[in-house]
Amino acid sequence: MRITKIGFLLLFFCQVLATVCKAQEENYVAPTGLNNWYVEAGGPALFYSINYEKYLYRTYSESYTWSARVGAGYTPFNFDILNTVYVPKNTFMFPFSTSLLIGSGREKLEVGGGFTMFSQGFSENQIVPHAVFGLRVMEANRICFRLNYAPFYQDGSVTHWVGISLGKNFSFK
């Protein structure tokens, strides 16, 4: 009899534990597989870049989305604007960043940061950290429009910079 009571209590405890674990699983939202491809003028790559972005996590209400992006750009000539931004010719630019998208409608605020690697002939590399603050609009036809403020820190000073992007949202499903 005593073993039966201990067995029953053990079975009851396992059932409660399984219910608690299942409740925690229901709060977790797996990445949905949504992706963006877009072209950005300005932004963390300074001149232009072609980017791929992946949604890593989204809440059920889609009011918060965590995303990561990687991009690539190239400038075949010297790029100098307002004597504050200079990119020498034949420079490759690779922006990497992560962002939190806030908002459940078409319009979302974007807050994030990352770094851009500048490389000349893949022998001289420079890593430049940057922030991202912006507005994103996702239209019903899955066209993505972004406008962001992207200050970057280089050579001991902060340079204020902006970017504008246009792209397409898709899924691997």
Coordinates of C-alpha atoms in Angstrom, one line a residue:
M1 CA 0.0 0.0 0.0
R2 CA 2.7 2.4 0.9
I3 CA 4.5 2.0 -2.5
T4 CA 1.1 2.6 -4.3
K5 CA 0.7 6.0 -2.4
I6 CA 4.3 7.0 -3.3
G7 CA 3.8 5.9 -6.9
F8 CA 0.5 7.8 -7.1
L9 CA 2.2 11.0 -5.6
L10 CA 5.1 10.6 -8.1
L11 CA 2.7 10.2 -11.0
F12 CA 0.7 13.2 -9.8
F13 CA 3.9 15.3 -9.5
C14 CA 5.0 14.3 -13.0
Q15 CA 1.6 15.2 -14.4
V16 CA 1.7 18.7 -12.8
L17 CA 5.3 19.2 -14.0
A18 CA 4.3 18.2 -17.6
T19 CA 1.3 20.7 -17.4
V20 CA 3.6 23.5 -16.3
C21 CA 6.2 22.7 -19.0
K22 CA 3.4 22.6 -21.6
A23 CA 2.1 26.0 -20.4
Q24 CA 5.6 27.4 -20.9
E25 CA 5.9 26.0 -24.4
E26 CA 2.6 27.7 -25.4
N27 CA 4.2 31.1 -24.5
Y28 CA 7.1 30.5 -26.9
V29 CA 6.7 31.5 -30.5
A30 CA 9.1 29.8 -32.9
P31 CA 10.4 31.9 -35.8
T32 CA 7.9 32.0 -38.6
G33 CA 10.5 31.9 -41.4
L34 CA 9.7 35.4 -42.7
N35 CA 12.6 37.1 -44.4
N36 CA 13.3 40.4 -46.2
W37 CA 15.6 41.3 -49.1
Y38 CA 16.1 45.0 -49.6
V39 CA 18.4 47.6 -51.1
E40 CA 19.5 50.4 -48.8
A41 CA 21.0 53.8 -49.8
G42 CA 23.1 55.2 -47.0
G43 CA 22.6 53.5 -43.7
P44 CA 25.3 51.5 -41.9
A45 CA 27.1 50.7 -45.1
L46 CA 27.4 54.5 -45.7
F47 CA 27.1 54.3 -49.5
Y48 CA 24.6 51.5 -50.5
S49 CA 24.1 47.9 -49.6
I50 CA 22.0 44.8 -50.6
N51 CA 20.7 43.2 -47.5
Y52 CA 19.1 40.0 -46.2
E53 CA 17.1 40.1 -43.0
K54 CA 15.6 37.2 -40.9
Y55 CA 13.0 37.4 -38.3
L56 CA 14.3 35.5 -35.3
Y57 CA 11.5 35.8 -32.9
R58 CA 7.9 37.3 -32.9
T59 CA 5.3 37.6 -30.2
Y60 CA 1.8 36.1 -30.9
S61 CA 0.4 39.6 -31.3
E62 CA 3.3 40.5 -33.6
S63 CA 3.8 43.7 -31.5
Y64 CA 7.5 42.8 -31.0
T65 CA 9.8 41.2 -33.6
W66 CA 13.5 40.5 -33.2
S67 CA 15.4 40.5 -36.5
A68 CA 19.0 40.1 -37.7
R69 CA 20.5 41.3 -41.0
V70 CA 23.6 41.0 -43.1
G71 CA 24.4 43.0 -46.1
A72 CA 27.1 43.7 -48.7
G73 CA 28.1 46.8 -50.7
Y74 CA 30.9 48.0 -52.9
T75 CA 32.1 51.4 -54.0
P76 CA 34.2 51.6 -57.2
F77 CA 35.1 55.3 -56.7
N78 CA 36.1 57.6 -53.8
F79 CA 32.9 58.5 -51.8
D80 CA 33.1 61.8 -49.9
I81 CA 30.0 63.6 -48.6
L82 CA 30.1 66.9 -46.6
N83 CA 33.7 66.3 -45.6
T84 CA 32.4 64.0 -42.8
V85 CA 32.0 60.6 -44.6
Y86 CA 34.8 59.3 -46.7
V87 CA 35.0 55.8 -48.2
P88 CA 38.0 55.2 -50.5
K89 CA 37.5 53.5 -53.9
N90 CA 37.4 49.7 -54.2
T91 CA 36.0 49.3 -50.6
F92 CA 33.7 46.5 -49.7
M93 CA 31.1 47.2 -47.0
F94 CA 29.5 44.4 -44.9
P95 CA 26.9 45.7 -42.4
F96 CA 25.7 43.2 -39.6
S97 CA 23.0 44.3 -37.2
T98 CA 20.2 43.2 -35.0
S99 CA 17.0 45.1 -34.3
L100 CA 13.8 45.1 -32.3
L101 CA 10.7 46.0 -34.3
I102 CA 8.0 47.5 -32.1
G103 CA 4.4 47.8 -33.2
S104 CA 1.6 45.4 -34.3
G105 CA 0.3 47.2 -37.4
R106 CA 2.0 48.0 -40.7
E107 CA 4.1 50.7 -39.2
K108 CA 6.8 49.6 -36.8
L109 CA 9.5 51.4 -34.9
E110 CA 13.0 49.9 -35.2
V111 CA 15.7 50.1 -32.5
G112 CA 19.0 48.2 -32.8
G113 CA 22.7 48.2 -33.4
G114 CA 25.6 46.3 -34.9
F115 CA 28.8 46.9 -36.8
T116 CA 30.0 47.4 -40.4
M117 CA 33.2 45.9 -41.7
F118 CA 35.0 47.9 -44.3
S119 CA 37.5 46.0 -46.4
Q120 CA 39.9 47.1 -49.2
G121 CA 41.0 44.1 -51.1
F122 CA 40.3 41.9 -48.0
S123 CA 43.7 42.9 -46.6
E124 CA 42.9 46.1 -44.8
N125 CA 39.8 45.7 -42.5
Q126 CA 38.1 48.2 -40.2
I127 CA 35.2 47.5 -37.9
V128 CA 32.8 50.4 -37.3
P129 CA 30.0 50.1 -34.7
H130 CA 26.6 51.7 -35.5
A131 CA 23.1 52.1 -34.0
V132 CA 19.8 51.9 -35.9
F133 CA 16.7 54.0 -35.0
G134 CA 14.0 54.1 -37.6
L135 CA 10.5 53.6 -39.0
R136 CA 9.5 50.6 -41.1
V137 CA 6.3 50.2 -43.2
M138 CA 5.2 46.8 -44.5
E139 CA 2.5 47.1 -47.1
A140 CA -0.1 44.5 -47.9
N141 CA 1.7 43.5 -51.1
R142 CA 4.7 42.6 -48.9
I143 CA 6.8 45.6 -50.0
C144 CA 9.0 46.8 -47.2
F145 CA 10.0 50.4 -46.8
R146 CA 12.5 51.6 -44.1
L147 CA 13.7 55.0 -43.1
N148 CA 16.4 55.0 -40.4
Y149 CA 18.8 57.1 -38.5
A150 CA 22.1 55.2 -38.3
P151 CA 24.8 57.1 -36.3
F152 CA 28.2 55.4 -36.4
Y153 CA 31.4 55.7 -34.2
Q154 CA 34.6 56.0 -36.2
D155 CA 38.0 57.5 -35.3
G156 CA 36.9 58.7 -31.9
S157 CA 33.8 60.6 -33.0
V158 CA 30.1 60.0 -33.8
T159 CA 28.9 60.7 -37.3
H160 CA 25.2 61.2 -37.9
W161 CA 23.9 59.3 -40.9
V162 CA 20.6 58.2 -42.4
G163 CA 19.5 55.4 -44.6
I164 CA 16.5 54.6 -46.8
S165 CA 15.5 51.1 -47.9
L166 CA 13.1 49.4 -50.3
G167 CA 12.6 45.7 -50.4
K168 CA 10.4 42.6 -50.5
N169 CA 9.2 40.4 -47.7
F170 CA 8.9 36.7 -48.4
S171 CA 8.9 33.3 -46.6
F172 CA 10.6 30.0 -47.3
K173 CA 7.3 28.1 -46.7

